[in-house]
């Protein structure tokens, strides 16, 4: 392989690596944000002597549970996307490292 061809391949491999790692980072951050949103939903319902307040708290608890269900479904999809992206990013990184080692061995 000529030096110019190797340089082109190294550049392309670096661009692909950067793209795949950036995508993995975006997916992981989105997953973390979703997990944080789920954690913020209240899980406790405190019962008081006021029936109207109790009804409002129970209504809010039902709403929060529905939100939690919906957000957990989104979180599961995001977790799957992260799991699918990890090998792509690892492969792109490996290709870049292999080309760097090849360049280092050339006289």
mmCIF file of C-alpha atoms in Angstrom:
data_model
loop_
_atom_site.group_PDB
_atom_site.id
_atom_site.type_symbol
_atom_site.label_atom_id
_atom_site.label_comp_id
_atom_site.label_asym_id
_atom_site.label_seq_id
_atom_site.Cartn_x
_atom_site.Cartn_y
_atom_site.Cartn_z
ATOM 1 C CA UNK A 1 0.000 0.000 0.000
ATOM 2 C CA UNK A 2 1.379 3.371 -0.944
ATOM 3 C CA UNK A 3 2.003 6.029 1.639
ATOM 4 C CA UNK A 4 -0.663 8.317 0.117
ATOM 5 C CA UNK A 5 -3.252 5.548 0.057
ATOM 6 C CA UNK A 6 -2.477 4.688 3.667
ATOM 7 C CA UNK A 7 -2.840 8.336 4.681
ATOM 8 C CA UNK A 8 -6.241 8.494 2.972
ATOM 9 C CA UNK A 9 -7.389 5.310 4.692
ATOM 10 C CA UNK A 10 -6.169 6.611 8.050
ATOM 11 C CA UNK A 11 -8.020 9.880 7.554
ATOM 12 C CA UNK A 12 -11.224 8.093 6.574
ATOM 13 C CA UNK A 13 -10.922 5.649 9.479
ATOM 14 C CA UNK A 14 -10.436 8.570 11.865
ATOM 15 C CA UNK A 15 -13.507 10.345 10.537
ATOM 16 C CA UNK A 16 -15.614 7.192 10.875
ATOM 17 C CA UNK A 17 -14.250 6.611 14.393
ATOM 18 C CA UNK A 18 -15.129 10.158 15.416
ATOM 19 C CA UNK A 19 -18.626 9.827 13.982
ATOM 20 C CA UNK A 20 -19.314 6.505 15.695
ATOM 21 C CA UNK A 21 -17.935 7.669 19.051
ATOM 22 C CA UNK A 22 -19.934 10.907 18.837
ATOM 23 C CA UNK A 23 -23.108 8.941 18.100
ATOM 24 C CA UNK A 24 -22.416 6.626 21.041
ATOM 25 C CA UNK A 25 -21.925 9.660 23.281
ATOM 26 C CA UNK A 26 -25.190 11.252 22.151
ATOM 27 C CA UNK A 27 -27.121 8.024 22.686
ATOM 28 C CA UNK A 28 -25.596 7.478 26.126
ATOM 29 C CA UNK A 29 -26.351 11.058 27.208
ATOM 30 C CA UNK A 30 -29.956 10.760 26.017
ATOM 31 C CA UNK A 31 -30.292 7.520 27.994
ATOM 32 C CA UNK A 32 -28.841 9.157 31.123
ATOM 33 C CA UNK A 33 -31.194 12.123 30.748
ATOM 34 C CA UNK A 34 -34.172 9.776 30.475
ATOM 35 C CA UNK A 35 -33.077 7.836 33.557
ATOM 36 C CA UNK A 36 -32.803 11.141 35.441
ATOM 37 C CA UNK A 37 -36.327 12.124 34.351
ATOM 38 C CA UNK A 38 -37.657 8.812 35.632
ATOM 39 C CA UNK A 39 -35.836 9.246 38.944
ATOM 40 C CA UNK A 40 -37.448 12.668 39.430
ATOM 41 C CA UNK A 41 -40.980 11.267 39.315
ATOM 42 C CA UNK A 42 -42.392 11.025 42.821
ATOM 43 C CA UNK A 43 -43.097 7.551 44.151
ATOM 44 C CA UNK A 44 -44.555 8.328 47.566
ATOM 45 C CA UNK A 45 -48.101 9.299 48.398
ATOM 46 C CA UNK A 46 -48.612 10.791 51.821
ATOM 47 C CA UNK A 47 -52.110 10.455 53.170
ATOM 48 C CA UNK A 48 -53.565 13.341 55.173
ATOM 49 C CA UNK A 49 -56.862 14.139 56.859
ATOM 50 C CA UNK A 50 -58.076 16.214 53.930
ATOM 51 C CA UNK A 51 -60.011 14.009 51.436
ATOM 52 C CA UNK A 52 -59.615 16.509 48.592
ATOM 53 C CA UNK A 53 -55.862 16.630 49.093
ATOM 54 C CA UNK A 54 -55.734 12.830 49.216
ATOM 55 C CA UNK A 55 -57.691 12.606 45.965
ATOM 56 C CA UNK A 56 -55.310 15.052 44.288
ATOM 57 C CA UNK A 57 -52.271 13.154 45.552
ATOM 58 C CA UNK A 58 -53.674 9.838 44.359
ATOM 59 C CA UNK A 59 -54.488 11.331 40.959
ATOM 60 C CA UNK A 60 -50.943 12.639 40.738
ATOM 61 C CA UNK A 61 -49.572 9.227 41.741
ATOM 62 C CA UNK A 62 -51.589 7.558 38.956
ATOM 63 C CA UNK A 63 -50.337 10.134 36.473
ATOM 64 C CA UNK A 64 -46.729 9.648 37.649
ATOM 65 C CA UNK A 65 -47.056 5.882 37.274
ATOM 66 C CA UNK A 66 -48.293 6.260 33.686
ATOM 67 C CA UNK A 67 -45.425 8.633 32.955
ATOM 68 C CA UNK A 68 -42.957 6.179 34.489
ATOM 69 C CA UNK A 69 -44.304 3.372 32.282
ATOM 70 C CA UNK A 70 -44.024 5.510 29.153
ATOM 71 C CA UNK A 71 -40.561 6.791 30.030
ATOM 72 C CA UNK A 72 -39.304 3.300 30.899
ATOM 73 C CA UNK A 73 -40.328 2.127 27.437
ATOM 74 C CA UNK A 74 -38.315 4.968 25.928
ATOM 75 C CA UNK A 75 -35.406 4.147 28.226
ATOM 76 C CA UNK A 76 -35.468 0.529 27.058
ATOM 77 C CA UNK A 77 -35.316 1.626 23.413
ATOM 78 C CA UNK A 78 -32.447 3.979 24.217
ATOM 79 C CA UNK A 79 -30.588 1.235 26.070
ATOM 80 C CA UNK A 80 -30.945 -1.027 23.039
ATOM 81 C CA UNK A 81 -29.618 1.714 20.766
ATOM 82 C CA UNK A 82 -26.578 2.196 23.021
ATOM 83 C CA UNK A 83 -25.958 -1.558 23.054
ATOM 84 C CA UNK A 84 -26.132 -1.659 19.243
ATOM 85 C CA UNK A 85 -23.809 1.317 18.858
ATOM 86 C CA UNK A 86 -21.045 0.066 21.180
ATOM 87 C CA UNK A 87 -19.703 -2.607 18.785
ATOM 88 C CA UNK A 88 -19.822 -0.154 15.872
ATOM 89 C CA UNK A 89 -17.748 2.353 17.824
ATOM 90 C CA UNK A 90 -15.346 -0.356 18.988
ATOM 91 C CA UNK A 91 -14.880 -1.630 15.432
ATOM 92 C CA UNK A 92 -14.208 1.884 14.132
ATOM 93 C CA UNK A 93 -11.711 2.494 16.924
ATOM 94 C CA UNK A 94 -10.021 -0.845 16.217
ATOM 95 C CA UNK A 95 -9.643 -0.040 12.535
ATOM 96 C CA UNK A 96 -8.031 3.269 13.362
ATOM 97 C CA UNK A 97 -5.615 1.656 15.799
ATOM 98 C CA UNK A 98 -4.741 -1.077 13.306
ATOM 99 C CA UNK A 99 -3.918 1.508 10.646
ATOM 100 C CA UNK A 100 -1.792 3.431 13.137
ATOM 101 C CA UNK A 101 0.169 0.296 14.014
ATOM 102 C CA UNK A 102 0.629 -0.454 10.344
ATOM 103 C CA UNK A 103 1.950 3.068 9.748
ATOM 104 C CA UNK A 104 4.360 2.736 12.674
ATOM 105 C CA UNK A 105 5.830 -0.482 11.248
ATOM 106 C CA UNK A 106 6.474 0.955 7.782
ATOM 107 C CA UNK A 107 10.054 2.021 7.071
#
